[in-house]
PDB file of C-alpha atoms and ligand atoms in Angstrom:
ATOM      1  CA  MET R   1      -8.525  14.076   6.253  1.00 94.00           C
ATOM      2  CA  ASN R   2      -7.579  10.424   6.854  1.00 97.00           C
ATOM      3  CA  ILE R   3      -8.106   7.821   4.173  1.00 98.00           C
ATOM      4  CA  ILE R   4      -7.414   4.163   3.465  1.00 98.00           C
ATOM      5  CA  LEU R   5      -6.329   2.917   0.037  1.00 98.00           C
ATOM      6  CA  LEU R   6      -7.521  -0.668  -0.157  1.00 98.00           C
ATOM      7  CA  GLY R   7      -6.693  -3.156  -2.869  1.00 96.00           C
ATOM      8  CA  PRO R   8      -4.653  -6.215  -3.787  1.00 95.00           C
ATOM      9  CA  PRO R   9      -0.883  -6.116  -4.318  1.00 93.00           C
ATOM     10  CA  GLY R  10      -0.132  -4.260  -7.543  1.00 91.00           C
ATOM     11  CA  ALA R  11      -3.369  -2.250  -7.554  1.00 94.00           C
ATOM     12  CA  GLY R  12      -1.364   1.007  -7.543  1.00 93.00           C
ATOM     13  CA  LYS R  13      -1.912   2.055  -3.918  1.00 95.00           C
ATOM     14  CA  GLY R  14       1.675   3.230  -3.425  1.00 93.00           C
ATOM     15  CA  THR R  15       1.724   5.214  -6.683  1.00 92.00           C
ATOM     16  CA  GLN R  16      -1.490   7.040  -5.828  1.00 96.00           C
ATOM     17  CA  ALA R  17      -0.435   7.571  -2.211  1.00 96.00           C
ATOM     18  CA  ARG R  18       2.774   9.300  -3.353  1.00 93.00           C
ATOM     19  CA  ARG R  19       0.725  11.652  -5.522  1.00 94.00           C
ATOM     20  CA  LEU R  20      -1.543  12.552  -2.615  1.00 95.00           C
ATOM     21  CA  VAL R  21       1.538  13.281  -0.515  1.00 94.00           C
ATOM     22  CA  GLU R  22       2.851  15.667  -3.180  1.00 92.00           C
ATOM     23  CA  GLU R  23      -0.463  17.312  -4.010  1.00 93.00           C
ATOM     24  CA  ARG R  24      -2.114  17.552  -0.618  1.00 93.00           C
ATOM     25  CA  GLY R  25       0.706  17.329   1.916  1.00 93.00           C
ATOM     26  CA  MET R  26      -0.759  14.144   3.347  1.00 95.00           C
ATOM     27  CA  ILE R  27       1.416  11.598   5.164  1.00 96.00           C
ATOM     28  CA  GLN R  28       1.731   8.145   3.593  1.00 96.00           C
ATOM     29  CA  LEU R  29       1.710   5.338   6.132  1.00 97.00           C
ATOM     30  CA  SER R  30       2.744   2.193   4.281  1.00 96.00           C
ATOM     31  CA  THR R  31       3.279  -0.724   6.640  1.00 98.00           C
ATOM     32  CA  GLY R  32       5.052  -2.572   3.791  1.00 96.00           C
ATOM     33  CA  ASP R  33       7.590   0.281   3.484  1.00 94.00           C
ATOM     34  CA  MET R  34       8.032   0.416   7.257  1.00 97.00           C
ATOM     35  CA  LEU R  35       8.678  -3.328   7.422  1.00 97.00           C
ATOM     36  CA  ARG R  36      11.148  -3.157   4.506  1.00 94.00           C
ATOM     37  CA  GLU R  37      12.972  -0.340   6.287  1.00 94.00           C
ATOM     38  CA  ALA R  38      13.156  -2.419   9.458  1.00 96.00           C
ATOM     39  CA  ARG R  39      14.707  -5.248   7.437  1.00 94.00           C
ATOM     40  CA  THR R  40      17.247  -2.989   5.764  1.00 92.00           C
ATOM     41  CA  SER R  41      18.337  -1.489   9.050  1.00 94.00           C
ATOM     42  CA  GLY R  42      18.559  -4.999  10.543  1.00 93.00           C
ATOM     43  CA  THR R  43      16.376  -4.406  13.614  1.00 94.00           C
ATOM     44  CA  GLU R  44      15.279  -7.451  15.626  1.00 94.00           C
ATOM     45  CA  MET R  45      11.735  -7.019  14.315  1.00 94.00           C
ATOM     46  CA  GLY R  46      13.024  -6.633  10.740  1.00 95.00           C
ATOM     47  CA  ASN R  47      14.923  -9.918  10.975  1.00 94.00           C
ATOM     48  CA  LYS R  48      11.885 -11.642  12.458  1.00 94.00           C
ATOM     49  CA  VAL R  49       9.548 -10.665   9.603  1.00 96.00           C
ATOM     50  CA  ALA R  50      11.949 -11.112   6.655  1.00 96.00           C
ATOM     51  CA  ALA R  51      11.122 -14.732   5.796  1.00 95.00           C
ATOM     52  CA  ILE R  52       7.375 -14.185   6.267  1.00 96.00           C
ATOM     53  CA  MET R  53       7.409 -11.196   3.904  1.00 96.00           C
ATOM     54  CA  ASP R  54       9.417 -13.028   1.254  1.00 94.00           C
ATOM     55  CA  SER R  55       6.924 -15.903   1.332  1.00 94.00           C
ATOM     56  CA  GLY R  56       4.053 -13.471   0.742  1.00 95.00           C
ATOM     57  CA  GLN R  57       2.263 -14.157   4.030  1.00 97.00           C
ATOM     58  CA  LEU R  58       1.035 -11.458   6.380  1.00 98.00           C
ATOM     59  CA  VAL R  59       3.090 -10.582   9.453  1.00 98.00           C
ATOM     60  CA  THR R  60       1.285 -10.536  12.796  1.00 98.00           C
ATOM     61  CA  ASP R  61      -1.381  -7.942  13.569  1.00 98.00           C
ATOM     62  CA  GLU R  62       0.504  -7.007  16.727  1.00 98.00           C
ATOM     63  CA  ILE R  63       3.600  -5.892  14.807  1.00 97.00           C
ATOM     64  CA  VAL R  64       1.836  -3.756  12.203  1.00 98.00           C
ATOM     65  CA  ILE R  65      -0.616  -2.220  14.668  1.00 98.00           C
ATOM     66  CA  GLY R  66       2.394  -1.234  16.799  1.00 97.00           C
ATOM     67  CA  LEU R  67       4.022   0.450  13.789  1.00 97.00           C
ATOM     68  CA  ILE R  68       0.900   2.460  12.999  1.00 97.00           C
ATOM     69  CA  GLU R  69       0.359   3.392  16.626  1.00 97.00           C
ATOM     70  CA  GLU R  70       3.831   4.925  16.781  1.00 95.00           C
ATOM     71  CA  LYS R  71       3.165   7.050  13.685  1.00 95.00           C
ATOM     72  CA  LEU R  72      -0.200   8.279  14.921  1.00 94.00           C
ATOM     73  CA  ASN R  73       1.566   9.637  17.987  1.00 91.00           C
ATOM     74  CA  GLY R  74       3.668  11.882  15.725  1.00 85.00           C
ATOM     75  CA  ASP R  75       2.895  14.690  13.261  1.00 82.00           C
ATOM     76  CA  HIS R  76      -0.536  14.397  11.602  1.00 86.00           C
ATOM     77  CA  GLY R  77       0.338  16.804   8.750  1.00 82.00           C
ATOM     78  CA  GLY R  78      -2.375  17.102   6.124  1.00 89.00           C
ATOM     79  CA  GLY R  79      -3.875  13.790   7.256  1.00 95.00           C
ATOM     80  CA  PHE R  80      -2.875  10.160   6.794  1.00 97.00           C
ATOM     81  CA  ILE R  81      -3.079   7.835   3.824  1.00 97.00           C
ATOM     82  CA  PHE R  82      -3.123   4.281   5.102  1.00 98.00           C
ATOM     83  CA  ASP R  83      -1.502   2.236   2.346  1.00 97.00           C
ATOM     84  CA  GLY R  84      -1.442  -1.542   2.868  1.00 97.00           C
ATOM     85  CA  PHE R  85      -2.988  -1.193   6.315  1.00 98.00           C
ATOM     86  CA  PRO R  86      -5.380  -2.452   7.609  1.00 98.00           C
ATOM     87  CA  ARG R  87      -5.181  -5.893   6.032  1.00 98.00           C
ATOM     88  CA  THR R  88      -7.261  -7.891   8.520  1.00 98.00           C
ATOM     89  CA  LEU R  89     -10.468  -7.245  10.443  1.00 98.00           C
ATOM     90  CA  ALA R  90      -8.465  -7.097  13.688  1.00 98.00           C
ATOM     91  CA  GLN R  91      -6.266  -4.367  12.172  1.00 98.00           C
ATOM     92  CA  ALA R  92      -9.353  -2.467  10.995  1.00 98.00           C
ATOM     93  CA  ASP R  93     -10.843  -2.544  14.498  1.00 98.00           C
ATOM     94  CA  ALA R  94      -7.524  -1.450  15.988  1.00 98.00           C
ATOM     95  CA  LEU R  95      -7.253   1.445  13.527  1.00 98.00           C
ATOM     96  CA  GLY R  96     -10.758   2.612  14.400  1.00 97.00           C
ATOM     97  CA  ALA R  97      -9.894   2.587  18.101  1.00 97.00           C
ATOM     98  CA  LEU R  98      -6.568   4.370  17.542  1.00 97.00           C
ATOM     99  CA  LEU R  99      -8.182   7.132  15.477  1.00 96.00           C
ATOM    100  CA  THR R 100     -10.879   7.616  18.098  1.00 96.00           C
ATOM    101  CA  SER R 101      -8.252   7.880  20.823  1.00 95.00           C
ATOM    102  CA  HIS R 102      -6.614  10.682  18.796  1.00 93.00           C
ATOM    103  CA  ASP R 103      -9.976  12.432  18.243  1.00 93.00           C
ATOM    104  CA  ALA R 104      -9.526  11.719  14.541  1.00 94.00           C
ATOM    105  CA  THR R 105     -11.922  10.242  11.997  1.00 95.00           C
ATOM    106  CA  LEU R 106     -11.664   8.034   8.970  1.00 96.00           C
ATOM    107  CA  ASP R 107     -12.941  10.118   6.055  1.00 96.00           C
ATOM    108  CA  ALA R 108     -12.871   7.647   3.164  1.00 97.00           C
ATOM    109  CA  VAL R 109     -11.924   4.118   2.242  1.00 98.00           C
ATOM    110  CA  ILE R 110     -11.075   3.851  -1.433  1.00 98.00           C
ATOM    111  CA  GLU R 111     -11.022   0.453  -3.039  1.00 98.00           C
ATOM    112  CA  MET R 112      -8.736   0.291  -6.070  1.00 96.00           C
ATOM    113  CA  SER R 113     -10.096  -2.569  -8.095  1.00 95.00           C
ATOM    114  CA  VAL R 114      -7.918  -4.322 -10.670  1.00 93.00           C
ATOM    115  CA  ASP R 115      -8.441  -7.760 -12.196  1.00 91.00           C
ATOM    116  CA  ASP R 116      -6.100 -10.567 -11.192  1.00 89.00           C
ATOM    117  CA  GLU R 117      -4.508 -11.033 -14.596  1.00 88.00           C
ATOM    118  CA  ALA R 118      -3.425  -7.384 -14.683  1.00 88.00           C
ATOM    119  CA  LEU R 119      -1.989  -7.698 -11.167  1.00 90.00           C
ATOM    120  CA  VAL R 120       0.216 -10.628 -12.116  1.00 89.00           C
ATOM    121  CA  SER R 121       1.652  -8.860 -15.148  1.00 86.00           C
ATOM    122  CA  ARG R 122       2.101  -5.577 -13.246  1.00 88.00           C
ATOM    123  CA  ILE R 123       3.921  -7.171 -10.344  1.00 90.00           C
ATOM    124  CA  THR R 124       6.197  -9.633 -12.084  1.00 91.00           C
ATOM    125  CA  ALA R 125       7.451  -6.854 -14.412  1.00 92.00           C
ATOM    126  CA  ARG R 126       7.720  -4.181 -11.681  1.00 92.00           C
ATOM    127  CA  SER R 127      10.784  -2.257 -10.544  1.00 94.00           C
ATOM    128  CA  THR R 128      11.068   0.991  -8.609  1.00 93.00           C
ATOM    129  CA  CYS R 129      13.506   3.872  -8.334  1.00 94.00           C
ATOM    130  CA  GLY R 130      15.601   3.359  -5.196  1.00 92.00           C
ATOM    131  CA  ALA R 131      15.557   7.092  -4.457  1.00 93.00           C
ATOM    132  CA  CYS R 132      11.945   8.231  -4.959  1.00 89.00           C
ATOM    133  CA  GLY R 133       9.916   5.030  -5.367  1.00 88.00           C
ATOM    134  CA  GLU R 134       8.705   5.845  -8.919  1.00 90.00           C
ATOM    135  CA  VAL R 135       7.299   2.621 -10.349  1.00 89.00           C
ATOM    136  CA  TYR R 136       8.468   1.170 -13.703  1.00 93.00           C
ATOM    137  CA  ASN R 137       7.206  -1.789 -15.687  1.00 92.00           C
ATOM    138  CA  ASP R 138       9.356  -3.794 -18.122  1.00 93.00           C
ATOM    139  CA  GLU R 139       6.619  -3.707 -20.762  1.00 90.00           C
ATOM    140  CA  THR R 140       4.472  -0.638 -20.252  1.00 89.00           C
ATOM    141  CA  LYS R 141       6.931   1.826 -18.676  1.00 92.00           C
ATOM    142  CA  PRO R 142      10.519   0.622 -18.995  1.00 95.00           C
ATOM    143  CA  ILE R 143      13.410   2.276 -17.155  1.00 96.00           C
ATOM    144  CA  PRO R 144      14.644   5.072 -19.504  1.00 96.00           C
ATOM    145  CA  THR R 145      17.531   4.100 -21.748  1.00 95.00           C
ATOM    146  CA  ASP R 146      19.770   6.738 -20.123  1.00 96.00           C
ATOM    147  CA  GLY R 147      19.291   4.823 -16.842  1.00 96.00           C
ATOM    148  CA  LYS R 148      17.873   7.862 -15.029  1.00 97.00           C
ATOM    149  CA  CYS R 149      14.571   8.003 -13.169  1.00 97.00           C
ATOM    150  CA  THR R 150      12.147  10.317 -14.972  1.00 96.00           C
ATOM    151  CA  ASN R 151      10.899  11.679 -11.666  1.00 93.00           C
ATOM    152  CA  CYS R 152      14.100  12.370  -9.706  1.00 95.00           C
ATOM    153  CA  GLY R 153      17.088  11.451 -11.907  1.00 96.00           C
ATOM    154  CA  GLY R 154      18.045   8.588  -9.556  1.00 96.00           C
ATOM    155  CA  THR R 155      20.128   5.834 -11.127  1.00 97.00           C
ATOM    156  CA  GLU R 156      19.425   2.863  -8.844  1.00 96.00           C
ATOM    157  CA  PHE R 157      16.434   0.656  -9.468  1.00 96.00           C
ATOM    158  CA  LYS R 158      15.164  -2.169  -7.285  1.00 94.00           C
ATOM    159  CA  ARG R 159      13.007  -5.222  -7.652  1.00 93.00           C
ATOM    160  CA  ARG R 160      11.205  -6.427  -4.560  1.00 89.00           C
ATOM    161  CA  ALA R 161      12.167  -9.882  -3.291  1.00 88.00           C
ATOM    162  CA  ASP R 162       8.471 -10.804  -3.072  1.00 91.00           C
ATOM    163  CA  ASP R 163       7.590  -9.617  -6.605  1.00 91.00           C
ATOM    164  CA  ASN R 164       7.882 -13.122  -8.070  1.00 90.00           C
ATOM    165  CA  ALA R 165       5.219 -15.546  -9.267  1.00 88.00           C
ATOM    166  CA  ASP R 166       5.408 -17.845  -6.193  1.00 90.00           C
ATOM    167  CA  SER R 167       5.157 -15.139  -3.525  1.00 92.00           C
ATOM    168  CA  LEU R 168       2.520 -13.357  -5.551  1.00 92.00           C
ATOM    169  CA  LYS R 169       0.273 -16.430  -5.438  1.00 92.00           C
ATOM    170  CA  THR R 170       0.484 -16.411  -1.637  1.00 95.00           C
ATOM    171  CA  ARG R 171       0.018 -12.626  -1.461  1.00 95.00           C
ATOM    172  CA  LEU R 172      -3.139 -12.841  -3.564  1.00 94.00           C
ATOM    173  CA  MET R 173      -4.449 -15.711  -1.459  1.00 96.00           C
ATOM    174  CA  GLU R 174      -3.774 -13.740   1.722  1.00 97.00           C
ATOM    175  CA  TYR R 175      -5.585 -10.761   0.168  1.00 97.00           C
ATOM    176  CA  TYR R 176      -8.691 -12.738  -0.727  1.00 96.00           C
ATOM    177  CA  LYS R 177      -8.806 -14.665   2.561  1.00 98.00           C
ATOM    178  CA  LYS R 178      -7.921 -11.946   5.059  1.00 98.00           C
ATOM    179  CA  THR R 179      -8.142  -8.489   3.465  1.00 98.00           C
ATOM    180  CA  SER R 180     -11.089  -8.620   1.060  1.00 97.00           C
ATOM    181  CA  PRO R 181     -13.583  -9.018   3.970  1.00 98.00           C
ATOM    182  CA  LEU R 182     -12.677  -5.400   4.784  1.00 98.00           C
ATOM    183  CA  LEU R 183     -14.611  -4.320   1.696  1.00 98.00           C
ATOM    184  CA  GLY R 184     -17.830  -5.537   3.318  1.00 98.00           C
ATOM    185  CA  TYR R 185     -16.778  -4.139   6.685  1.00 98.00           C
ATOM    186  CA  TYR R 186     -16.248  -0.608   5.365  1.00 98.00           C
ATOM    187  CA  TYR R 187     -19.225  -0.793   3.004  1.00 98.00           C
ATOM    188  CA  ALA R 188     -21.451  -1.568   5.969  1.00 97.00           C
ATOM    189  CA  LYS R 189     -20.004   1.425   7.808  1.00 95.00           C
ATOM    190  CA  GLY R 190     -20.798   3.634   4.789  1.00 95.00           C
ATOM    191  CA  ASP R 191     -17.143   4.496   4.203  1.00 96.00           C
ATOM    192  CA  LEU R 192     -16.346   2.580   1.000  1.00 98.00           C
ATOM    193  CA  THR R 193     -16.011   3.920  -2.543  1.00 97.00           C
ATOM    194  CA  SER R 194     -14.552   1.908  -5.416  1.00 97.00           C
ATOM    195  CA  VAL R 195     -12.449   3.328  -8.214  1.00 97.00           C
ATOM    196  CA  ASN R 196     -11.240   1.499 -11.294  1.00 95.00           C
ATOM    197  CA  GLY R 197      -7.523   0.969 -10.705  1.00 94.00           C
ATOM    198  CA  LEU R 198      -6.896  -0.216 -14.265  1.00 91.00           C
ATOM    199  CA  GLY R 199      -6.784   3.167 -15.983  1.00 88.00           C
ATOM    200  CA  GLU R 200      -3.820   5.473 -16.597  1.00 89.00           C
ATOM    201  CA  ILE R 201      -2.256   6.895 -13.418  1.00 91.00           C
ATOM    202  CA  GLU R 202      -3.818  10.314 -14.142  1.00 94.00           C
ATOM    203  CA  GLU R 203      -7.290   8.850 -14.624  1.00 96.00           C
ATOM    204  CA  VAL R 204      -7.114   6.906 -11.385  1.00 96.00           C
ATOM    205  CA  ALA R 205      -5.796  10.023  -9.605  1.00 96.00           C
ATOM    206  CA  SER R 206      -8.738  12.120 -10.770  1.00 96.00           C
ATOM    207  CA  ALA R 207     -11.208   9.413  -9.739  1.00 96.00           C
ATOM    208  CA  ILE R 208      -9.617   9.499  -6.268  1.00 97.00           C
ATOM    209  CA  SER R 209      -9.738  13.314  -6.181  1.00 96.00           C
ATOM    210  CA  ALA R 210     -13.443  13.183  -7.001  1.00 96.00           C
ATOM    211  CA  VAL R 211     -14.005  10.906  -3.998  1.00 95.00           C
ATOM    212  CA  LEU R 212     -12.072  13.242  -1.708  1.00 93.00           C
ATOM    213  CA  LYS R 213     -14.056  16.353  -2.697  1.00 89.00           C
TER     214      LYS R 213
HETATM  215  P1  AMP T   1       3.220  -4.318   0.718  1.00 94.27           P
HETATM  216  O1  AMP T   1       4.419  -3.481   0.414  1.00 94.27           O
HETATM  217  O2  AMP T   1       2.083  -3.537   1.270  1.00 94.27           O
HETATM  218  O3  AMP T   1       2.823  -5.189  -0.448  1.00 94.27           O
HETATM  219  O4  AMP T   1       3.664  -5.325   1.880  1.00 94.27           O
HETATM  220  C1  AMP T   1       4.718  -6.240   1.721  1.00 94.27           C
HETATM  221  C2  AMP T   1       4.609  -7.341   2.780  1.00 94.27           C
HETATM  222  O5  AMP T   1       4.712  -6.768   4.093  1.00 94.27           O
HETATM  223  C3  AMP T   1       3.293  -8.105   2.799  1.00 94.27           C
HETATM  224  O6  AMP T   1       3.250  -9.166   1.849  1.00 94.27           O
HETATM  225  C4  AMP T   1       3.262  -8.617   4.243  1.00 94.27           C
HETATM  226  O7  AMP T   1       4.172  -9.705   4.428  1.00 94.27           O
HETATM  227  C5  AMP T   1       3.834  -7.431   4.996  1.00 94.27           C
HETATM  228  N1  AMP T   1       2.777  -6.470   5.385  1.00 94.27           N
HETATM  229  C6  AMP T   1       2.653  -5.177   4.969  1.00 94.27           C
HETATM  230  N2  AMP T   1       1.594  -4.588   5.537  1.00 94.27           N
HETATM  231  C7  AMP T   1       1.015  -5.525   6.333  1.00 94.27           C
HETATM  232  C8  AMP T   1      -0.138  -5.533   7.159  1.00 94.27           C
HETATM  233  N3  AMP T   1      -0.917  -4.463   7.306  1.00 94.27           N
HETATM  234  N4  AMP T   1      -0.424  -6.690   7.834  1.00 94.27           N
HETATM  235  C9  AMP T   1       0.353  -7.773   7.732  1.00 94.27           C
HETATM  236  N5  AMP T   1       1.440  -7.842   6.932  1.00 94.27           N
HETATM  237  C10 AMP T   1       1.774  -6.736   6.243  1.00 94.27           C
END
């Protein structure tokens, strides 16, 4: 089963994708994570995209399509969760063609809808465990006072360079201009289902499970 989690930054795509990996053995393909890894390891591509990512703009279709193509050539495990990809119509077309060339199908596109005000407060207060990616929020889910991640016991927490009010404005604008047309695109194909991304993590997870049944 191959699915896309679609939604603006801060909608909870990464959190839900990690659950699906644990519960169903699916493989999370997050182009954001891949690009951050490329930056950390200092590859030529990583250095090229760093400033664009920090500003909140999208990197070129060519780069992210190349990243996904490489992964589709590897192990397909229990299916793929596309998280943060596709983000443009060109990427959506490319994904369709890539899946077809691997005799694979797209089984569901799940929109996680969250209102803009909630996104801003989620993102500007967000930090994650450096070891397992568990997400914390300064107000609603602070890092435990013993400084240990509740999920894995890790003790290093990170804030993303682009989780600030300025970059977020650009990221939201990019989402509405370039990514939100994908909702119509997948609706027209009959692939789209929306879930309310504002609930508790468990509630959102069971709404997603219901779609996947
Ligand atoms: P994310 O972790 O998904 O929020 O992505 C972080 C940043 O990586 C984005 O703001 C973009 O600069 C870049 N990025 C991630 N995925 C894509 C994509 N599919 N297309 C273009 N840029 C992307």
